[in-house]
Short mmCIF file of C-alpha atoms in Angstrom, two decimals:
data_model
loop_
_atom_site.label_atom_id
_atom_site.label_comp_id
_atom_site.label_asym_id
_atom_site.label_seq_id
_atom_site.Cartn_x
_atom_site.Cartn_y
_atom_site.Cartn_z
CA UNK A 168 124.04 177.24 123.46
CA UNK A 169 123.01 173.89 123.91
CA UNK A 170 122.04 172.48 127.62
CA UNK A 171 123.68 168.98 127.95
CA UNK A 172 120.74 166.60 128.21
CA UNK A 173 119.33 164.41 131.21
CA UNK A 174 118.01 161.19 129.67
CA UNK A 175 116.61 158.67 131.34
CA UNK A 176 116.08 155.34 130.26
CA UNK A 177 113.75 152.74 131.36
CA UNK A 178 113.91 149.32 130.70
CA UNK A 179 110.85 147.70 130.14
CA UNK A 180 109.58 143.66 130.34
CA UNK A 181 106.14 142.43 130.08
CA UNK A 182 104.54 146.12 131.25
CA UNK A 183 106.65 146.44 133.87
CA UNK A 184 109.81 148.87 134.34
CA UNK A 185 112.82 146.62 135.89
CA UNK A 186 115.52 148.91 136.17
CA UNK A 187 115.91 153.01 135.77
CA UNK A 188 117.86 155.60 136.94
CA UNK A 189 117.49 156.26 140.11
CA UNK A 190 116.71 159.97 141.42
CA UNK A 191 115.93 160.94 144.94
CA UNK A 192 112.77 160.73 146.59
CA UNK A 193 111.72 159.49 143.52
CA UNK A 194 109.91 155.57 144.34
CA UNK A 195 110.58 153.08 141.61
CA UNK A 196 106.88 152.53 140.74
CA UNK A 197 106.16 149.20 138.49
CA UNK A 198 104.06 150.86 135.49
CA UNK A 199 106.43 152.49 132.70
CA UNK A 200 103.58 155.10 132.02
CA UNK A 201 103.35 156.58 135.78
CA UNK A 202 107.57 156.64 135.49
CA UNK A 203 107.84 158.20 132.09
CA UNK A 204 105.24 161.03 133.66
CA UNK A 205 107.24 160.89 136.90
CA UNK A 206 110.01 161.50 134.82
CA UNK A 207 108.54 164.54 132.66
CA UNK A 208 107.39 166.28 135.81
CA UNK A 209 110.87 166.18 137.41
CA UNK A 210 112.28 167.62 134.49
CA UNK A 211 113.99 165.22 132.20
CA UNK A 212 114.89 166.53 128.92
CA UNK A 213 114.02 163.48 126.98
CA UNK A 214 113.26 160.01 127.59
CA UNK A 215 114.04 156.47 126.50
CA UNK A 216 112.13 153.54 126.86
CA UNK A 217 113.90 149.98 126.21
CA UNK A 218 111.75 146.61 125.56
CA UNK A 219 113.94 144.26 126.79
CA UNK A 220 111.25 141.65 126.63
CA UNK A 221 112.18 138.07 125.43
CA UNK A 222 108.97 137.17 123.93
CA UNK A 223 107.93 138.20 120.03
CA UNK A 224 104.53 138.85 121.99
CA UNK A 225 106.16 141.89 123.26
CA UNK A 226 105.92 143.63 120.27
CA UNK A 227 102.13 144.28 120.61
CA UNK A 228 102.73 145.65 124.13
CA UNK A 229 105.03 147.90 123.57
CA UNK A 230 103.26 149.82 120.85
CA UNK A 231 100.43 150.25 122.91
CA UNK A 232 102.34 151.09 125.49
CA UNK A 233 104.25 153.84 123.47
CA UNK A 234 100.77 155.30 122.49
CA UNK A 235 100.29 155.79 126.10
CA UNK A 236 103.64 157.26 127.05
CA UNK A 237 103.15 159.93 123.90
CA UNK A 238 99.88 160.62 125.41
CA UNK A 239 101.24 161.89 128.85
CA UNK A 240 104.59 163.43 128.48
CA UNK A 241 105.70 166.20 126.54
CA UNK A 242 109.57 165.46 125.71
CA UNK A 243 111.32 163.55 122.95
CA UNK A 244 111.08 160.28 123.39
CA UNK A 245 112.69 157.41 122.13
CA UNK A 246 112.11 153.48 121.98
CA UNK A 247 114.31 150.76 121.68
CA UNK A 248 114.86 146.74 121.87
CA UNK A 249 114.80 144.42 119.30
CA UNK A 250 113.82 146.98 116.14
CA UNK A 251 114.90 144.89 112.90
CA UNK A 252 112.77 146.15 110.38
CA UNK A 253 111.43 149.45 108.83
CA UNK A 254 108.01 148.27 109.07
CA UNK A 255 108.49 147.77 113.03
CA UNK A 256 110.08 151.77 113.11
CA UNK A 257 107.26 152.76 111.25
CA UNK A 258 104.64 151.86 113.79
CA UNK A 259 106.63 152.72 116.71
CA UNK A 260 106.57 156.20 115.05
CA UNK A 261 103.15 156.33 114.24
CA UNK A 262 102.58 155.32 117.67
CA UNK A 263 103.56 158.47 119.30
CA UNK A 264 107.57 157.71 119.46
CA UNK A 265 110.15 160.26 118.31
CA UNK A 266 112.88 158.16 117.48
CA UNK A 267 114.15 154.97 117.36
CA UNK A 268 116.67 153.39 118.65
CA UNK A 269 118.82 150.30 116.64
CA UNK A 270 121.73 148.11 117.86
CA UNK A 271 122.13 144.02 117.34
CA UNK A 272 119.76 144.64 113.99
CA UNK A 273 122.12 147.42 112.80
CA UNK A 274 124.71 145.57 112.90
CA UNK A 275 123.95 142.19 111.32
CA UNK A 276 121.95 144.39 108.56
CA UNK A 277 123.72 148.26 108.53
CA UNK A 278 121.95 149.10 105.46
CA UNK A 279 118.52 149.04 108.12
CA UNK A 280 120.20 152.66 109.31
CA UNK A 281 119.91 153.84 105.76
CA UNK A 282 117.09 152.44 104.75
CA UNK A 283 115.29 153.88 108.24
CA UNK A 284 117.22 157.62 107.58
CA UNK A 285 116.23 157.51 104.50
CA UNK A 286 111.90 156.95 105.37
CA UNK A 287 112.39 159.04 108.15
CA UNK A 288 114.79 161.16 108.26
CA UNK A 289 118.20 161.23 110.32
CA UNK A 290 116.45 163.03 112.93
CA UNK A 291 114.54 159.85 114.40
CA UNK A 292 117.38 157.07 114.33
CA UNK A 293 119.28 156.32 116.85
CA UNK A 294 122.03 153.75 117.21
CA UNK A 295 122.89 152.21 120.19
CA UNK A 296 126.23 151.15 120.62
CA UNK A 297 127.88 148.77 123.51
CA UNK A 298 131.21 148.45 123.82
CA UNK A 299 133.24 146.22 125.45
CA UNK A 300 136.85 146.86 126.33
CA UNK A 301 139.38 144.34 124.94
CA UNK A 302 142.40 143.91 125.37
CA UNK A 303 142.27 144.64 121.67
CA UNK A 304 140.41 147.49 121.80
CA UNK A 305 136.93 148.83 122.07
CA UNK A 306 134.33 146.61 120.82
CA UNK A 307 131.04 146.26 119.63
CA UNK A 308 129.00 144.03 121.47
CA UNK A 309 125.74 143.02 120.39
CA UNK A 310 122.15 141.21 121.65
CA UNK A 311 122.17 142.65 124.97
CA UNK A 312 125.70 142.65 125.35
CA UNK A 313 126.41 139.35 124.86
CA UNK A 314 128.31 138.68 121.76
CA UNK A 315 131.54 140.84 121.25
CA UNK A 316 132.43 140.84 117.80
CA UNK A 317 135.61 141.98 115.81
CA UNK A 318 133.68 145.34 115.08
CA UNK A 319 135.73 148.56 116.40
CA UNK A 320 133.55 150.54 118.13
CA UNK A 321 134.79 153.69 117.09
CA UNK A 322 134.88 152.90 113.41
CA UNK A 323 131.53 151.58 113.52
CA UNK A 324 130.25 154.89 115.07
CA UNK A 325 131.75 156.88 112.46
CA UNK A 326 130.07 153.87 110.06
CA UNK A 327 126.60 154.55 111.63
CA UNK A 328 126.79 158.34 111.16
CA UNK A 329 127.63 157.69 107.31
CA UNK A 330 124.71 155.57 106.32
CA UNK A 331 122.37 158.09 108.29
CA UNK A 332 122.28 157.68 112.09
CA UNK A 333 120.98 160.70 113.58
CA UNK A 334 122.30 160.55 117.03
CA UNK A 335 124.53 157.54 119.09
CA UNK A 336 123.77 155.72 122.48
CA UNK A 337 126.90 154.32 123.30
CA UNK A 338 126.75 152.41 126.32
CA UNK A 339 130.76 151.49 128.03
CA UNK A 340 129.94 148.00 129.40
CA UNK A 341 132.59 148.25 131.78
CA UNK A 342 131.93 151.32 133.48
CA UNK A 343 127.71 150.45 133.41
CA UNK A 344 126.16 150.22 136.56
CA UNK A 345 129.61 150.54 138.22
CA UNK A 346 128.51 154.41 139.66
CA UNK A 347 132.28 155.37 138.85
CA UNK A 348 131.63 157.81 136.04
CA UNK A 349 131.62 157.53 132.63
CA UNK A 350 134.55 156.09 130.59
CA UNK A 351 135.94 159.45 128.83
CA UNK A 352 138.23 157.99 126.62
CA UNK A 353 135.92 155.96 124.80
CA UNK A 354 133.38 159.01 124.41
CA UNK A 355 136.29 161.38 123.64
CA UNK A 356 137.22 159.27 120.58
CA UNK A 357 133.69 158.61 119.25
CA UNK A 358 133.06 162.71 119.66
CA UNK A 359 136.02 163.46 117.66
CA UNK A 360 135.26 161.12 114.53
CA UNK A 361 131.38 162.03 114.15
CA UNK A 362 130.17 165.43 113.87
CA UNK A 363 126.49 163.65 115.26
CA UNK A 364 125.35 163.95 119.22
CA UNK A 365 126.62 160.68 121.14
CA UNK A 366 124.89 160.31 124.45
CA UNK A 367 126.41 158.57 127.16
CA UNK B 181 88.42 173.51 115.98
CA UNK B 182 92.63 173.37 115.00
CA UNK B 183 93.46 171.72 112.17
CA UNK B 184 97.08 170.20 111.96
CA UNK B 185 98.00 169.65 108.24
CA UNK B 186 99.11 165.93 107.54
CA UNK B 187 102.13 166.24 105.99
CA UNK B 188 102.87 162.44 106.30
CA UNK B 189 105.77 162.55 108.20
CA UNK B 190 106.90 163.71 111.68
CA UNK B 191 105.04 163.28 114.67
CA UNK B 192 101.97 165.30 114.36
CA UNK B 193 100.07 163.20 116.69
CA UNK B 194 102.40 165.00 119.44
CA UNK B 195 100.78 167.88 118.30
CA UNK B 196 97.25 167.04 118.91
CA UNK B 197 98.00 165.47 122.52
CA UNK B 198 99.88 169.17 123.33
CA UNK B 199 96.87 170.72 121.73
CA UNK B 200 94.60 168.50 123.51
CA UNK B 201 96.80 169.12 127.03
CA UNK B 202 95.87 172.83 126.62
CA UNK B 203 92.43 172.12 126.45
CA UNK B 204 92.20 172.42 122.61
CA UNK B 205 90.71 170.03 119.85
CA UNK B 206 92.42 169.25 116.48
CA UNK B 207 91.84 167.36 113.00
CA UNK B 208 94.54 166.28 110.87
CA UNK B 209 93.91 168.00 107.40
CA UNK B 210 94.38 166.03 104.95
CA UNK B 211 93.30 167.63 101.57
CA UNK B 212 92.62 171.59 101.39
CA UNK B 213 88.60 171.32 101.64
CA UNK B 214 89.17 170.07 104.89
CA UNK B 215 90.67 174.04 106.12
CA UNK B 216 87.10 175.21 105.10
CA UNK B 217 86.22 173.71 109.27
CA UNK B 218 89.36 174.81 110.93
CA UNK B 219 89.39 178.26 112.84
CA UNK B 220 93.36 177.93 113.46
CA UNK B 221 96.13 175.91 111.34
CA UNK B 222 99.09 174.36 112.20
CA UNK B 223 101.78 173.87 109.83
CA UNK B 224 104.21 171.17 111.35
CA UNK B 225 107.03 169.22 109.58
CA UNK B 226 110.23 167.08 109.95
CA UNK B 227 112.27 166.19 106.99
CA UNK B 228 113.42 167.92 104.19
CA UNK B 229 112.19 171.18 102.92
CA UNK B 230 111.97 169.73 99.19
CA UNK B 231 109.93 166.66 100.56
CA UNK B 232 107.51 168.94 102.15
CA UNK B 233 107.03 171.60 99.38
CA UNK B 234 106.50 168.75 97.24
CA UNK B 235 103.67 167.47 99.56
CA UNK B 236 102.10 171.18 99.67
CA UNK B 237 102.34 171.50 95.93
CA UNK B 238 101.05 167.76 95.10
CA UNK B 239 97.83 167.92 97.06
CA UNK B 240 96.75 171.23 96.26
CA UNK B 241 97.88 173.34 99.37
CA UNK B 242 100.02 176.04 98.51
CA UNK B 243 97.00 178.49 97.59
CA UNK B 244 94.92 177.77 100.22
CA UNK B 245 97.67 178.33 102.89
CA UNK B 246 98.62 181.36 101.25
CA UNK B 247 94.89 182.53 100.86
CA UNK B 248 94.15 181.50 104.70
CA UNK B 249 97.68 183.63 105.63
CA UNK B 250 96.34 186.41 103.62
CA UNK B 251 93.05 186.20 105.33
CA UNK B 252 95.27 186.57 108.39
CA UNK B 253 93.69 183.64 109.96
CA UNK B 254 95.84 182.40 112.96
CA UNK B 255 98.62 180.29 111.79
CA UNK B 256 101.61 178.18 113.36
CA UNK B 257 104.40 177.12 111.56
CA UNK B 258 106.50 174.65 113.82
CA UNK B 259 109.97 173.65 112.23
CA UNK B 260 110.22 172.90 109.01
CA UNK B 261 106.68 174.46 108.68
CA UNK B 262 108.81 177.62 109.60
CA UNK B 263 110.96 177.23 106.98
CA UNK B 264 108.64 176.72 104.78
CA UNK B 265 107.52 180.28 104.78
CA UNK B 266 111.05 181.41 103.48
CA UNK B 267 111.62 181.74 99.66
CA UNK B 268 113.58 178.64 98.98
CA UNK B 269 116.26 176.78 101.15
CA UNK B 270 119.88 175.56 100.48
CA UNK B 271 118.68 171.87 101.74
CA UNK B 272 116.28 171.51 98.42
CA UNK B 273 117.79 174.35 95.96
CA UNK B 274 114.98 172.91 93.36
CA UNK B 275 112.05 173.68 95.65
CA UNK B 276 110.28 177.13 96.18
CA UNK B 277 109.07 178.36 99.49
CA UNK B 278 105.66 179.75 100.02
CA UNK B 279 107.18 183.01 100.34
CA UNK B 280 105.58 184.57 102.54
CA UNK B 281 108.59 186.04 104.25
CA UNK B 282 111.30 187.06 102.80
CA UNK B 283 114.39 185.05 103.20
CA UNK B 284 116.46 182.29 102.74
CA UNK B 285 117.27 179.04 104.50
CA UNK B 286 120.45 178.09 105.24
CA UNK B 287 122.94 175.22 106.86
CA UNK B 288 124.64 175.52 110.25
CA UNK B 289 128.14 176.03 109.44
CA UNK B 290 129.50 175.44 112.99
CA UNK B 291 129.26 172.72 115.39
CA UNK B 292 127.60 169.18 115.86
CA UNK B 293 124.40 169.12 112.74
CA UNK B 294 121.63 168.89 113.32
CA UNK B 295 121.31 170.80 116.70
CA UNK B 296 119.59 168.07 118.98
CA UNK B 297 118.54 169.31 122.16
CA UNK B 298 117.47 172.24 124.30
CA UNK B 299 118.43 175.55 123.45
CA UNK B 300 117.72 179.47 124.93
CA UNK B 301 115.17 181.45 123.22
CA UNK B 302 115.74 184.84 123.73
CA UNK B 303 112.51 186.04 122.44
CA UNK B 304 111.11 190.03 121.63
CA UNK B 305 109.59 192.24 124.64
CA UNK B 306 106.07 192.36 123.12
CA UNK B 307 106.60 188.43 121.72
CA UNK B 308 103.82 185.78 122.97
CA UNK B 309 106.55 183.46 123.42
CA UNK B 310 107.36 182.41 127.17
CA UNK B 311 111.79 183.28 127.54
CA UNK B 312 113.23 180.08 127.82
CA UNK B 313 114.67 176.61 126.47
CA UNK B 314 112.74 174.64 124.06
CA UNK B 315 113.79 171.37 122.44
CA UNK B 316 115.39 171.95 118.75
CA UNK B 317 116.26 169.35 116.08
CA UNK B 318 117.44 171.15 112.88
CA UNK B 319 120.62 171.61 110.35
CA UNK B 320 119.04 174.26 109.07
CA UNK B 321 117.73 177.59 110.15
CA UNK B 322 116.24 180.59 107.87
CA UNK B 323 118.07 184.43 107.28
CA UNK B 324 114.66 186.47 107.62
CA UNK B 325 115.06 189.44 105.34
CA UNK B 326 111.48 190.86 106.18
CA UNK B 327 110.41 193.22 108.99
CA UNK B 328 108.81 190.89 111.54
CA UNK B 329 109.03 190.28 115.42
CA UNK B 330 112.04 188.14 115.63
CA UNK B 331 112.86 185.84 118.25
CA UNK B 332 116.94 184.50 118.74
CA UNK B 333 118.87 181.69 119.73
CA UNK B 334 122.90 181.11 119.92
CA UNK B 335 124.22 177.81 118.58
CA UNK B 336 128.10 178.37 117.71
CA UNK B 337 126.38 181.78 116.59
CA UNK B 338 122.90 183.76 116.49
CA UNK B 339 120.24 182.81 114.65
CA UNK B 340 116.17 183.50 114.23
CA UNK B 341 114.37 180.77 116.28
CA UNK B 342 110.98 182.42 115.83
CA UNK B 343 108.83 185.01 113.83
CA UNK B 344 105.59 186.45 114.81
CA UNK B 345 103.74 188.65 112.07
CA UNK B 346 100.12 189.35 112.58
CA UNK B 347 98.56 186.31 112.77
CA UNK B 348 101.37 184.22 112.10
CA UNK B 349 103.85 182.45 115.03
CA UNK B 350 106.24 180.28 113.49
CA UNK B 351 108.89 178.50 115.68
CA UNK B 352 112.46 176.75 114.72
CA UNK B 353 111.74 174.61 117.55
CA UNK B 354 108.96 172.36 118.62
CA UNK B 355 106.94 173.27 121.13
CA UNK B 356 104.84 169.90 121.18
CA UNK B 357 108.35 168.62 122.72
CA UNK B 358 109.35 171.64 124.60
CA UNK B 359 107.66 170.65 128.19
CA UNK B 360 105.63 172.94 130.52
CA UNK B 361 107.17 175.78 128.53
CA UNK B 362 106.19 174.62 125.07
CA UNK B 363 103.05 174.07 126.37
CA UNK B 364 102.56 177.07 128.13
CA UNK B 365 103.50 178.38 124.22
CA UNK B 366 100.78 176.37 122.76
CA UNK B 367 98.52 177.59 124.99
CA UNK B 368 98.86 181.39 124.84
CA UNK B 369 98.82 180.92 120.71
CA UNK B 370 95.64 178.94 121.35
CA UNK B 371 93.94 181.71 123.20
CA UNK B 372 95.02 184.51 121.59
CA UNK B 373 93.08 186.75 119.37
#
């Protein structure tokens, strides 16, 4: 059966990774390519790289970049951060990327999932999700987490895997960065309304 | 020189940086003139079975693979280039296979679909293929109905994750994304006789 997957995910500005997962005796190096092979060699199952860049300059630099990840390791990989068009998940595809991941975009424009499944195949979209605990409810946050909106997160998932998402990143805001585990509940009732992977 | 046929979609260029990590060149082949150069062929694909016949029938290909298969030139098949060999497929009931096994493809009835991640291969005692997990992304998976070496996996239940036949190896999963292991794969196919 299937192996429960170990994805890391670096987040990368101007070149330079800022923040990843951190394994032991493993240095934080600087240069995204040297961690993504890092990375590989220790065994990660797949691998996701986040621009998290301000600048519309960025967009350059991180398909080069990509080409030079796809060049060194030998996993899935996946690239994220400010997607809003098909064109843009095109080249990041032809650049050497496996899949794509979509939040803020999907959201204001949903019909981007379908129109990306549909080009592509479910296989290579991903949406991110983040999801903020309300006393309402879970939900959707969007552009990096900083605008909640009225979206339920749950019925947005189960929105996502309807117009063709192949997989989910749903991120608990809460519970990020905390080191207390994951938030179960939240997972638990994504899992049961989509019959698509949803990585923590 | 390896010649990966350009289906157009899919991430074939992670097939000629595994190829090229094993220490083996590759073109992309874009019409069939092009196999006339190639001592091995690769067969990848991701999307839909109907999508890719269609490509194979519209520029010309289905002969030529057939005719280079029949020549029992080495051949790899990765995903839906596996498929592909089957007689026709639930996915695209319109579209025929190649046929050059027989067999049908069919749908994963249990579980999460498509099967995203790493799975056991169990494969046969005399099979080039390195026992192990490699990195699968399918809804679909074919019922072989010819004698051939057959590789398995378990998701919810059993199903063929590989063939070998003569010169053929074709693989359910992708060994381009499979790691040391896929690439240990790669490498043995690339060097064998």
């Amino acid at each position: 059966m299937l192996t429960k997957r170990i994805i890391p995910c670096l987040d990368v500005r101007d070149r330079e990774v800022v923040k990843g997962i951190q394994f032991q005796n493993l240095r934080l190096a600087g240069d995204p390519v040297e961690l993504a092979q890092a990375y590989y060699e220790q065994g990660a199952d797949e691998l996701v790289l986040l621009d998290i860049s301000a600048s519309k300059e960025s967009r350059s630099t991180m398909k080069s970049l990509v080409e030079k990840v796809a060049d060194v390791i030998f996993i899935p990989f996946t690239v994220g951060g400010g997607i809003r068009s098909v064109k843009e998940i095109r080249e990041l595809l032809r650049s050497g990327a496996d899949k794509v991941s979509i939040n803020s975009s999907a959201v204001k424009n949903p019909s981007l999932i379908r129109d990306a499944a549909e080009q592509y195949g479910s296989q290579c979209i991903v949406v991110a999700i983040d999801v903020l605990q309300t006393p309402n409810g879970w939900r959707v946050a969007t552009l990096g987490g900083t605008k909640v909106t009225e979206l339920d997160a749950v019925e947005w998932a189960e929105q996502a895997e309807e117009l063709g998402a192949g997989e989910l990143l749903v991120t608990s805001m809460g519970a990020d960065g905390k080191k207390n585990g994951f938030d179960l509940p939240l997972y638990g009732a994504i899992s049961e309304r989509v019959n698509i992977p949803v990585i923590a | 020189m390896i010649g990966i046929v350009n289906y157009g979609a899919g991430n074939i260029r992670s097939v000629a940086n595994a190829l090229r990590k094993v220490g083996a060149d590759s073109v992309y082949v874009d019409t069939p003139a092009q196999l006339n150069n190639c001592s091995r062929l690769v067969l990848p694909g991701v999307g839909s079975f109907g999508a890719m016949l269609d490509f194979i029938d519209g520029n010309g290909f289905r002969d030529p693979i057939l005719n280079w298969i029949a020549d029992e030139r080495p051949f790899l098949g990765i995903c839906l280039g596996y498929q592909a060999l089957f007689e026709r497929s639930e996915e695209s009931p319109k579209s025929t296979g190649l046929g050059v096994f027989k067999g049908e493809v069919v749908r994963f009835l249990q579980g999460k679909v498509p099967q995203i991640g790493w799975n056991l291969v169990v494969p046969d005692e005399v099979s080039i293929i390195p026992r192990g997990y490699y990195y699968f992304v399918n809804s679909y998976y074919p019922i072989v109905r010819s004698e051939v070496l057959t590789s398995t996996t378990t998701y919810h239940s059993n199903f063929v994750s590989a063939v070998e036949y003569k010169n053929i190896l074709a693989t359910q999963f992708h060994p381009e994304k499979s790691g040391k292991i896929g690439l240990e794969l790669l490498r043995r196919w690339v060097r064998a006789d």
